mmCIF file of C-alpha atoms and ligand atoms in Angstrom:
data_model
loop_
_atom_site.group_PDB
_atom_site.id
_atom_site.type_symbol
_atom_site.label_atom_id
_atom_site.label_comp_id
_atom_site.label_asym_id
_atom_site.label_seq_id
_atom_site.Cartn_x
_atom_site.Cartn_y
_atom_site.Cartn_z
ATOM 1 C CA MET A 1 287.725 27.496 141.718
ATOM 2 C CA ALA A 2 284.826 25.462 143.838
ATOM 3 C CA LYS A 3 281.935 27.136 144.730
ATOM 4 C CA ARG A 4 281.462 27.639 148.647
ATOM 5 C CA ASP A 5 278.481 26.293 150.527
ATOM 6 C CA PHE A 6 275.776 29.126 150.320
ATOM 7 C CA TYR A 7 274.979 28.549 154.295
ATOM 8 C CA GLU A 8 278.499 28.632 154.610
ATOM 9 C CA VAL A 9 279.166 31.989 152.742
ATOM 10 C CA LEU A 10 276.297 33.542 155.110
ATOM 11 C CA GLY A 11 277.760 31.994 158.040
ATOM 12 C CA ILE A 12 274.638 30.239 159.074
ATOM 13 C CA ALA A 13 273.369 26.424 159.888
ATOM 14 C CA LYS A 14 271.401 24.228 157.282
ATOM 15 C CA GLY A 15 268.538 24.648 158.895
ATOM 16 C CA ALA A 16 268.222 28.291 158.864
ATOM 17 C CA SER A 17 264.916 30.117 158.941
ATOM 18 C CA ALA A 18 264.074 32.789 156.110
ATOM 19 C CA GLU A 19 264.150 35.025 158.991
ATOM 20 C CA GLU A 20 267.825 34.416 159.812
ATOM 21 C CA ILE A 21 269.229 33.842 156.312
ATOM 22 C CA LYS A 22 267.876 37.621 156.054
ATOM 23 C CA LYS A 23 269.271 38.753 159.027
ATOM 24 C CA ALA A 24 272.804 36.957 158.157
ATOM 25 C CA TYR A 25 272.714 38.122 154.534
ATOM 26 C CA ARG A 26 271.846 41.998 155.821
ATOM 27 C CA LYS A 27 274.923 41.698 157.903
ATOM 28 C CA LYS A 28 277.230 40.476 155.504
ATOM 29 C CA ALA A 29 276.094 42.704 153.110
ATOM 30 C CA LYS A 30 276.622 45.684 155.319
ATOM 31 C CA GLU A 31 279.833 44.607 155.952
ATOM 32 C CA LEU A 32 281.061 43.853 152.750
ATOM 33 C CA HIS A 33 279.437 46.491 151.007
ATOM 34 C CA PRO A 34 281.797 48.124 148.308
ATOM 35 C CA ASP A 35 281.006 51.721 149.704
ATOM 36 C CA ARG A 36 282.583 50.665 152.940
ATOM 37 C CA ASN A 37 285.274 48.505 151.016
ATOM 38 C CA GLN A 38 286.353 51.254 148.482
ATOM 39 C CA ASP A 39 290.061 49.485 147.591
ATOM 40 C CA ASN A 40 289.256 45.908 149.060
ATOM 41 C CA PRO A 41 288.870 43.487 145.866
ATOM 42 C CA GLU A 42 288.380 40.603 148.044
ATOM 43 C CA ALA A 43 285.451 42.200 149.807
ATOM 44 C CA GLU A 44 283.819 42.815 146.380
ATOM 45 C CA ALA A 45 284.327 38.911 145.555
ATOM 46 C CA GLN A 46 282.403 38.575 148.947
ATOM 47 C CA PHE A 47 279.928 40.688 148.360
ATOM 48 C CA LYS A 48 279.043 39.208 145.245
ATOM 49 C CA GLU A 49 279.142 35.942 146.557
ATOM 50 C CA ALA A 50 276.941 36.860 149.340
ATOM 51 C CA ASN A 51 274.479 38.268 147.102
ATOM 52 C CA GLU A 52 274.684 35.253 144.841
ATOM 53 C CA ALA A 53 273.713 32.724 148.136
ATOM 54 C CA TYR A 54 271.133 35.036 149.145
ATOM 55 C CA ASP A 55 269.781 34.868 145.894
ATOM 56 C CA VAL A 56 268.959 31.387 146.141
ATOM 57 C CA LEU A 57 268.349 30.894 149.457
ATOM 58 C CA LYS A 58 265.937 33.721 150.170
ATOM 59 C CA ASP A 59 263.714 31.841 147.526
ATOM 60 C CA ALA A 60 261.653 28.920 149.066
ATOM 61 C CA ASP A 61 261.800 26.852 145.660
ATOM 62 C CA LYS A 62 265.415 27.548 144.862
ATOM 63 C CA LYS A 63 266.283 26.776 147.978
ATOM 64 C CA ALA A 64 264.725 23.620 148.375
ATOM 65 C CA ALA A 65 266.665 22.651 144.843
ATOM 66 C CA TYR A 66 269.497 23.782 146.626
ATOM 67 C CA ASP A 67 269.176 21.804 149.855
ATOM 68 C CA ARG A 68 268.747 18.690 147.753
ATOM 69 C CA PHE A 69 271.216 19.259 144.684
ATOM 70 C CA GLY A 70 273.389 21.601 145.939
ATOM 71 C CA HIS A 71 275.182 23.996 142.903
ATOM 72 C CA ALA A 72 274.166 21.114 140.460
ATOM 73 C CA ALA A 73 270.995 22.677 140.814
ATOM 74 C CA PHE A 74 271.658 25.530 139.049
ATOM 75 C CA GLU A 75 274.513 24.394 136.827
ATOM 76 C CA GLY A 76 273.506 25.375 132.928
ATOM 77 C CA GLY A 77 270.966 27.367 134.160
ATOM 78 C CA MET A 78 272.552 30.228 136.354
ATOM 79 C CA GLY A 79 275.234 32.427 134.983
ATOM 80 C CA GLY A 80 275.582 30.013 132.260
ATOM 81 C CA GLY A 81 274.556 32.530 129.392
ATOM 82 C CA GLY A 82 276.174 35.776 128.470
ATOM 83 C CA GLY A 83 276.519 38.763 130.437
ATOM 84 C CA PRO A 84 273.711 40.805 131.429
ATOM 85 C CA ARG A 85 271.579 42.356 128.571
ATOM 86 C CA GLY A 86 272.942 46.260 127.687
ATOM 87 C CA GLY A 87 274.502 46.390 130.733
ATOM 88 C CA PHE A 88 271.727 45.686 132.557
ATOM 89 C CA ALA A 89 271.409 43.762 136.212
ATOM 90 C CA GLN A 90 267.921 43.811 137.329
ATOM 91 C CA GLY A 91 265.535 41.769 139.170
ATOM 92 C CA ASP A 92 267.735 39.361 141.267
ATOM 93 C CA PHE A 93 270.241 41.729 141.459
ATOM 94 C CA GLY A 94 267.961 44.681 142.097
ATOM 95 C CA SER A 95 266.016 42.994 145.068
ATOM 96 C CA ALA A 96 269.164 42.018 146.859
ATOM 97 C CA PHE A 97 270.725 45.127 146.107
ATOM 98 C CA SER A 98 267.758 46.987 147.351
ATOM 99 C CA ASP A 99 267.583 45.568 150.926
ATOM 100 C CA VAL A 100 271.148 46.803 151.275
ATOM 101 C CA PHE A 101 270.550 50.067 150.343
ATOM 102 C CA GLU A 102 267.643 50.261 152.291
ATOM 103 C CA ASP A 103 269.562 49.948 155.318
ATOM 104 C CA LEU A 104 272.189 51.945 154.295
ATOM 105 C CA PHE A 105 270.406 54.927 152.870
ATOM 106 C CA GLY A 106 266.772 54.318 154.253
ATOM 107 C CA ASP A 107 266.975 57.682 156.041
ATOM 108 C CA PHE A 108 267.479 60.016 153.519
ATOM 109 C CA MET A 109 264.850 58.470 151.313
ATOM 110 C CA GLY A 110 262.114 58.369 153.905
ATOM 111 C CA GLY A 111 258.909 57.337 154.480
ATOM 112 C CA ARG A 112 259.649 53.560 153.292
ATOM 113 C CA GLY A 113 257.097 51.634 155.317
ATOM 114 C CA GLY A 114 253.790 52.346 156.404
ATOM 115 C CA PRO A 115 253.194 54.838 158.873
ATOM 116 C CA GLY A 116 253.810 53.806 162.850
ATOM 117 C CA GLY A 117 255.082 50.411 161.678
ATOM 118 C CA GLY A 118 251.580 49.406 160.501
ATOM 119 C CA ARG A 119 251.847 46.890 158.134
ATOM 120 C CA SER A 120 250.546 48.443 154.288
ATOM 121 C CA ARG A 121 250.010 46.822 150.984
ATOM 122 C CA ALA A 122 252.071 49.141 149.020
ATOM 123 C CA ALA A 123 255.512 47.811 148.613
ATOM 124 C CA ARG A 124 258.508 49.917 147.089
ATOM 125 C CA GLY A 125 260.140 48.697 143.854
ATOM 126 C CA SER A 126 263.394 47.586 143.385
ATOM 127 C CA ASP A 127 266.471 49.509 142.624
ATOM 128 C CA LEU A 128 268.250 48.817 139.236
ATOM 129 C CA ARG A 129 271.510 49.047 138.288
ATOM 130 C CA TYR A 130 272.927 49.649 134.765
ATOM 131 C CA ASN A 131 276.355 49.530 134.318
ATOM 132 C CA MET A 132 277.728 52.115 132.000
ATOM 133 C CA ARG A 133 280.816 52.066 130.199
ATOM 134 C CA VAL A 134 282.189 56.007 128.653
ATOM 135 C CA THR A 135 284.997 56.823 127.014
ATOM 136 C CA LEU A 136 287.997 58.972 128.922
ATOM 137 C CA GLU A 137 286.738 61.947 126.057
ATOM 138 C CA GLU A 138 283.200 61.601 127.617
ATOM 139 C CA ALA A 139 284.530 61.566 131.262
ATOM 140 C CA PHE A 140 286.431 64.659 130.184
ATOM 141 C CA LYS A 141 283.340 66.610 128.573
ATOM 142 C CA GLY A 142 280.523 65.037 130.447
ATOM 143 C CA ALA A 143 278.086 63.062 128.143
ATOM 144 C CA GLN A 144 274.095 63.115 127.388
ATOM 145 C CA LYS A 145 272.860 59.493 126.834
ATOM 146 C CA THR A 146 269.995 57.236 126.236
ATOM 147 C CA ILE A 147 269.264 54.332 127.824
ATOM 148 C CA THR A 148 266.587 51.517 127.734
ATOM 149 C CA VAL A 149 265.690 50.542 131.175
ATOM 150 C CA PRO A 150 263.504 46.985 131.443
ATOM 151 C CA GLY A 151 261.161 46.521 133.970
ATOM 152 C CA SER A 152 257.636 47.295 134.980
ATOM 153 C CA THR A 153 256.075 50.903 135.560
ATOM 154 C CA GLN A 154 253.082 51.671 137.313
ATOM 155 C CA CYS A 155 249.407 50.326 135.707
ATOM 156 C CA SER A 156 248.082 53.081 134.468
ATOM 157 C CA SER A 157 244.523 51.684 134.507
ATOM 158 C CA CYS A 158 244.288 51.504 138.301
ATOM 159 C CA ASN A 159 246.799 53.652 138.882
ATOM 160 C CA GLY A 160 249.132 51.398 140.712
ATOM 161 C CA THR A 161 246.611 50.441 143.100
ATOM 162 C CA GLY A 162 245.850 46.979 141.766
ATOM 163 C CA ALA A 163 242.217 47.480 142.043
ATOM 164 C CA GLU A 164 239.894 47.656 138.959
ATOM 165 C CA GLY A 165 238.669 51.068 138.511
ATOM 166 C CA GLY A 166 241.120 52.481 141.151
ATOM 167 C CA ALA A 167 238.832 51.226 144.210
ATOM 168 C CA GLU A 168 240.511 51.212 147.424
ATOM 169 C CA PRO A 169 241.935 48.163 148.605
ATOM 170 C CA GLN A 170 239.948 46.553 151.576
ATOM 171 C CA THR A 171 240.854 44.477 155.121
ATOM 172 C CA CYS A 172 241.681 41.262 154.585
ATOM 173 C CA PRO A 173 238.808 38.972 155.742
ATOM 174 C CA THR A 174 240.905 36.000 157.039
ATOM 175 C CA CYS A 175 243.545 37.849 158.943
ATOM 176 C CA SER A 176 241.515 41.072 159.839
ATOM 177 C CA GLY A 177 244.427 43.143 158.560
ATOM 178 C CA MET A 178 247.223 41.444 160.725
ATOM 179 C CA GLY A 179 248.854 39.796 158.127
ATOM 180 C CA LYS A 180 249.075 36.632 159.712
ATOM 181 C CA VAL A 181 246.997 33.733 161.128
ATOM 182 C CA ARG A 182 247.253 31.772 164.300
ATOM 183 C CA ALA A 183 246.942 27.837 164.025
ATOM 184 C CA GLN A 184 246.652 25.433 167.144
ATOM 185 C CA ASN A 185 248.986 22.708 166.893
ATOM 186 C CA GLY A 186 249.201 20.320 169.712
ATOM 187 C CA PHE A 187 250.001 22.392 172.449
ATOM 188 C CA PHE A 188 251.288 25.257 170.815
ATOM 189 C CA THR A 189 249.817 28.407 168.813
ATOM 190 C CA VAL A 190 251.555 28.646 165.580
ATOM 191 C CA GLU A 191 251.597 31.998 163.733
ATOM 192 C CA ARG A 192 252.042 31.987 160.041
ATOM 193 C CA THR A 193 251.622 34.261 157.139
ATOM 194 C CA CYS A 194 248.054 35.026 156.104
ATOM 195 C CA PRO A 195 247.510 32.667 153.135
ATOM 196 C CA THR A 196 244.945 35.053 151.599
ATOM 197 C CA CYS A 197 246.406 38.003 151.320
ATOM 198 C CA GLY A 198 250.207 37.044 151.734
ATOM 199 C CA GLY A 199 250.558 38.970 154.576
ATOM 200 C CA GLN A 200 249.621 42.378 153.285
ATOM 201 C CA GLY A 201 246.486 42.464 155.502
ATOM 202 C CA GLN A 202 244.450 43.897 152.766
ATOM 203 C CA VAL A 203 242.723 42.586 149.764
ATOM 204 C CA VAL A 204 241.797 43.702 146.209
ATOM 205 C CA LYS A 205 237.984 42.731 145.845
ATOM 206 C CA ASN A 206 238.012 42.994 141.915
ATOM 207 C CA PRO A 207 241.969 42.940 140.739
ATOM 208 C CA CYS A 208 242.836 44.767 137.839
ATOM 209 C CA ARG A 209 242.535 43.311 134.791
ATOM 210 C CA ALA A 210 245.542 45.085 132.932
ATOM 211 C CA CYS A 211 248.045 43.990 135.839
ATOM 212 C CA HIS A 212 246.321 41.332 137.632
ATOM 213 C CA GLY A 213 246.264 43.107 140.978
ATOM 214 C CA ALA A 214 249.906 43.809 141.246
ATOM 215 C CA GLY A 215 249.774 47.514 140.504
ATOM 216 C CA ARG A 216 252.243 47.388 137.789
ATOM 217 C CA VAL A 217 253.108 46.308 134.157
ATOM 218 C CA GLU A 218 255.980 45.407 132.211
ATOM 219 C CA LYS A 219 257.067 48.072 130.149
ATOM 220 C CA GLU A 220 260.485 49.531 129.071
ATOM 221 C CA ARG A 221 261.120 53.338 129.180
ATOM 222 C CA THR A 222 264.168 54.935 127.666
ATOM 223 C CA LEU A 223 265.840 57.564 129.845
ATOM 224 C CA SER A 224 268.037 60.559 129.027
ATOM 225 C CA VAL A 225 270.985 60.404 131.369
ATOM 226 C CA ASN A 226 273.513 63.078 132.306
ATOM 227 C CA ILE A 227 276.737 62.210 132.989
ATOM 228 C CA PRO A 228 278.662 65.002 134.526
ATOM 229 C CA ALA A 229 282.166 65.844 133.548
ATOM 230 C CA GLY A 230 285.113 64.286 136.103
ATOM 231 C CA VAL A 231 283.077 60.852 136.318
ATOM 232 C CA GLU A 232 285.275 57.769 136.933
ATOM 233 C CA THR A 233 285.313 54.221 137.052
ATOM 234 C CA GLY A 234 283.282 53.262 140.169
ATOM 235 C CA THR A 235 281.287 56.479 139.756
ATOM 236 C CA ARG A 236 277.694 55.780 140.982
ATOM 237 C CA ILE A 237 274.630 58.196 139.900
ATOM 238 C CA ARG A 238 271.637 57.740 141.409
ATOM 239 C CA LEU A 239 268.551 58.296 139.526
ATOM 240 C CA ALA A 240 265.660 58.903 142.230
ATOM 241 C CA GLY A 241 262.408 56.997 141.530
ATOM 242 C CA GLU A 242 263.749 55.496 138.225
ATOM 243 C CA GLY A 243 263.703 51.945 139.172
ATOM 244 C CA GLU A 244 261.287 49.346 139.059
ATOM 245 C CA ALA A 245 258.041 50.656 140.064
ATOM 246 C CA GLY A 246 256.403 50.192 143.396
ATOM 247 C CA MET A 247 253.604 47.485 144.232
ATOM 248 C CA ARG A 248 250.067 48.965 144.560
ATOM 249 C CA GLY A 249 250.908 52.019 144.749
ATOM 250 C CA GLY A 250 254.319 51.524 146.804
ATOM 251 C CA PRO A 251 257.238 54.362 145.323
ATOM 252 C CA SER A 252 259.326 53.457 142.672
ATOM 253 C CA GLY A 253 262.729 52.074 143.361
ATOM 254 C CA ASP A 254 265.989 54.091 142.161
ATOM 255 C CA LEU A 255 268.405 53.484 139.249
ATOM 256 C CA TYR A 256 271.724 53.326 139.701
ATOM 257 C CA ILE A 257 274.080 54.060 136.876
ATOM 258 C CA PHE A 258 277.601 52.517 137.768
ATOM 259 C CA ILE A 259 280.454 54.260 135.404
ATOM 260 C CA GLU A 260 283.301 52.169 133.938
ATOM 261 C CA VAL A 261 285.502 54.771 132.151
ATOM 262 C CA ARG A 262 287.260 52.713 129.114
ATOM 263 C CA GLU A 263 291.095 52.356 128.947
ATOM 264 C CA HIS A 264 292.734 55.220 126.499
ATOM 265 C CA ALA A 265 294.893 54.663 123.413
ATOM 266 C CA ILE A 266 297.101 57.562 124.455
ATOM 267 C CA PHE A 267 296.264 58.810 127.978
ATOM 268 C CA GLN A 268 296.810 57.121 131.326
ATOM 269 C CA ARG A 269 294.444 58.334 134.114
ATOM 270 C CA GLU A 270 295.418 58.539 137.751
ATOM 271 C CA GLY A 271 292.256 60.794 139.735
ATOM 272 C CA VAL A 272 292.333 64.373 137.834
ATOM 273 C CA HIS A 273 295.824 63.814 136.183
ATOM 274 C CA LEU A 274 296.629 62.237 133.043
ATOM 275 C CA TYR A 275 299.839 60.728 131.819
ATOM 276 C CA CYS A 276 301.001 60.816 128.531
ATOM 277 C CA ARG A 277 304.316 58.548 127.274
ATOM 278 C CA VAL A 278 305.620 60.304 124.330
ATOM 279 C CA PRO A 279 308.854 58.903 122.230
ATOM 280 C CA VAL A 280 311.469 61.309 121.269
ATOM 281 C CA SER A 281 314.218 60.661 119.146
ATOM 282 C CA MET A 282 317.942 60.312 120.648
ATOM 283 C CA ALA A 283 318.904 63.256 118.807
ATOM 284 C CA SER A 284 316.159 65.574 120.040
ATOM 285 C CA ALA A 285 316.688 64.158 123.651
ATOM 286 C CA ALA A 286 320.220 65.303 123.372
ATOM 287 C CA LEU A 287 320.207 68.208 121.328
ATOM 288 C CA GLY A 288 316.916 69.381 122.812
ATOM 289 C CA GLY A 289 313.665 70.536 120.629
ATOM 290 C CA GLU A 290 310.251 70.627 120.882
ATOM 291 C CA VAL A 291 307.487 68.270 120.282
ATOM 292 C CA GLU A 292 303.273 68.385 119.869
ATOM 293 C CA VAL A 293 301.512 66.482 122.078
ATOM 294 C CA PRO A 294 297.497 65.740 122.017
ATOM 295 C CA THR A 295 295.805 67.016 125.078
ATOM 296 C CA ILE A 296 292.299 65.488 126.525
ATOM 297 C CA ASP A 297 290.197 68.459 124.895
ATOM 298 C CA GLY A 298 290.948 67.432 121.153
ATOM 299 C CA GLY A 299 293.861 70.141 121.100
ATOM 300 C CA ARG A 300 297.520 69.892 121.037
ATOM 301 C CA SER A 301 300.170 71.777 122.887
ATOM 302 C CA ARG A 302 303.920 72.066 122.019
ATOM 303 C CA VAL A 303 306.499 71.112 124.629
ATOM 304 C CA LYS A 304 310.039 72.014 124.356
ATOM 305 C CA ILE A 305 312.299 69.315 125.451
ATOM 306 C CA PRO A 306 315.451 70.644 127.454
ATOM 307 C CA GLN A 307 318.685 69.397 125.844
ATOM 308 C CA GLY A 308 320.227 66.244 127.612
ATOM 309 C CA SER A 309 316.811 64.838 128.638
ATOM 310 C CA GLN A 310 317.038 61.180 129.838
ATOM 311 C CA SER A 311 314.220 59.028 129.258
ATOM 312 C CA GLY A 312 311.460 59.067 131.875
ATOM 313 C CA ARG A 313 311.698 62.658 132.242
ATOM 314 C CA GLN A 314 308.383 64.249 133.401
ATOM 315 C CA MET A 315 307.078 67.683 132.172
ATOM 316 C CA ARG A 316 303.594 68.769 133.534
ATOM 317 C CA LEU A 317 301.154 70.978 131.529
ATOM 318 C CA ARG A 318 299.125 72.735 134.201
ATOM 319 C CA ALA A 319 294.913 72.479 134.040
ATOM 320 C CA LYS A 320 295.314 70.155 131.200
ATOM 321 C CA GLY A 321 294.150 66.944 132.931
ATOM 322 C CA MET A 322 290.625 66.126 134.149
ATOM 323 C CA PRO A 323 287.818 68.250 135.783
ATOM 324 C CA ALA A 324 287.211 67.066 139.388
ATOM 325 C CA LEU A 325 283.885 65.706 139.378
ATOM 326 C CA ARG A 326 282.020 67.666 141.763
ATOM 327 C CA GLY A 327 283.714 71.019 140.966
ATOM 328 C CA GLY A 328 287.198 71.826 142.412
ATOM 329 C CA GLY A 329 289.701 72.206 139.324
ATOM 330 C CA VAL A 330 291.463 70.332 136.751
ATOM 331 C CA GLY A 331 293.952 68.106 136.986
ATOM 332 C CA ASP A 332 297.258 68.303 135.171
ATOM 333 C CA MET A 333 298.785 66.321 132.120
ATOM 334 C CA VAL A 334 302.069 64.998 132.640
ATOM 335 C CA ILE A 335 304.048 64.273 129.783
ATOM 336 C CA GLU A 336 306.785 61.638 130.096
ATOM 337 C CA LEU A 337 309.789 61.349 127.541
ATOM 338 C CA ALA A 338 310.641 57.923 126.124
ATOM 339 C CA VAL A 339 313.995 58.203 124.348
ATOM 340 C CA GLU A 340 314.046 55.789 121.603
ATOM 341 C CA THR A 341 317.177 53.783 120.606
ATOM 342 C CA PRO A 342 317.341 54.118 116.905
ATOM 343 C CA VAL A 343 316.885 51.068 114.778
ATOM 344 C CA ASN A 344 316.826 49.723 111.040
ATOM 345 C CA LEU A 345 320.228 52.412 110.599
ATOM 346 C CA THR A 346 321.394 53.052 107.316
ATOM 347 C CA THR A 347 325.000 52.463 106.691
ATOM 348 C CA ARG A 348 325.467 56.187 106.881
ATOM 349 C CA GLN A 349 323.699 56.422 110.336
ATOM 350 C CA LYS A 350 326.031 53.447 111.591
ATOM 351 C CA GLU A 351 329.287 55.385 110.121
ATOM 352 C CA LEU A 352 328.250 58.857 112.014
ATOM 353 C CA LEU A 353 327.152 56.609 115.366
ATOM 354 C CA ARG A 354 330.434 54.943 114.868
ATOM 355 C CA GLU A 355 332.197 58.313 114.919
ATOM 356 C CA PHE A 356 329.870 59.615 117.327
ATOM 357 C CA GLU A 357 331.173 56.739 119.947
ATOM 358 C CA LYS A 358 334.463 57.253 119.446
ATOM 359 C CA ILE A 359 334.283 60.791 120.025
ATOM 360 C CA GLU A 360 331.657 59.807 123.244
ATOM 361 C CA ALA A 361 334.222 57.648 124.865
ATOM 362 C CA GLU A 362 336.613 60.612 125.464
ATOM 363 C CA ASN A 363 334.190 63.064 126.117
ATOM 364 C CA ASN A 364 331.531 60.762 128.919
ATOM 365 C CA PRO A 365 333.147 61.455 132.143
ATOM 366 C CA GLU A 366 330.391 59.643 133.924
ATOM 367 C CA GLY A 367 330.988 56.210 131.878
ATOM 368 C CA ALA A 368 334.403 56.663 132.572
ATOM 369 C CA SER A 369 333.686 56.512 136.502
ATOM 370 C CA PHE A 370 331.728 53.880 136.248
ATOM 371 C CA PHE A 371 333.898 51.773 134.512
ATOM 372 C CA LYS A 372 336.735 52.605 136.852
ATOM 373 C CA LYS A 373 334.557 51.786 139.748
ATOM 374 C CA VAL A 374 333.552 48.602 137.897
ATOM 375 C CA LYS A 375 337.300 47.675 137.695
ATOM 376 C CA SER A 376 338.362 48.108 141.100
ATOM 377 C CA PHE A 377 335.147 46.426 142.144
ATOM 378 C CA TRP A 378 336.566 43.356 140.270
ATOM 379 C CA ASP A 379 340.114 43.646 141.745
ATOM 380 C CA GLY A 380 338.774 43.737 145.283
ATOM 381 C CA MET A 381 337.063 40.391 144.198
ATOM 382 C CA LYS A 382 340.368 38.599 143.267
ATOM 383 C CA GLY A 383 342.412 39.693 146.250
HETATM 384 ZN ZN1 ZN B 401 246.329 48.019 137.075
HETATM 385 ZN ZN1 ZN B 402 245.032 38.594 155.281
#
């Protein structure tokens, strides 16, 4: 499939400013966010597309490369490699995603920006996404999983301030803390981001040597994650504050675990109910009998097959399904019988079946009435 133009994806013109790009992306991301489009794979694809476009256009270098060479600028480099390592999407994803989460969830997370809209050097860390695959058994019982989270953590040498010895950062002398400087350009006064402090309004006199002033250092962490019973594909678990560390004392981002439940060899899941197709012999289906079926808790249940059961007949085992994620009971297990036609018959079996068929023809009024209808249908077509 041909890749769409990134500007077109975000619905903006080629000369759009950084501010316009950001605005357009936020609008798209809100509109297409998976939380609002639960059963819409098209929106999901568009959401990814918008993320990819924004990922390039928000970055001045990547944008310049894209403007010159188009998609060719990233071929072989971007996306050519294998999947995200260890199920992680980080960095680029994290930052794009955190923008959206900030917009959607900013209110609950509270205290994101500096007080009174003042500029603050502290910046919140990115959110991280971890894709975790679990088995149906784990989804049934719940599980404790250990994951390794790459990324960064608050620098311990400077307590995240970015200044050597934890000294307070100082107001930027170039912009007096405004974060912006004005320059005369002909008749116009142009305002631009302060080159000294990068718009932060504050500078660190002696940057911390351990983190070079960033306030955080690269470090892997191991986390023990509690997967509650009842999770499904699409369930998201938020671990507040377990994302990337903030910059210069800012709060950490969050870690989102996206659950994917693997297909099971025996059970199919639909919400809290489980379905299990059980093959039964033609003889047991006709004569009735009993069959032993597995249950998701690892146990077994005996199920009575009523005489004359047809293929597709369903029987329900109450409360043998999956637990609901937030309490509220347990689903059922539905057994569906699949009557099997015998194959690889011995001579004796064939004899018995031929004899059976002979009697059956005299003894099957439903078959007889069907063929009577067929005959009158054919007769009608002739006339
Ligand atoms: Zn430091
Ligand atoms: Zn400044």
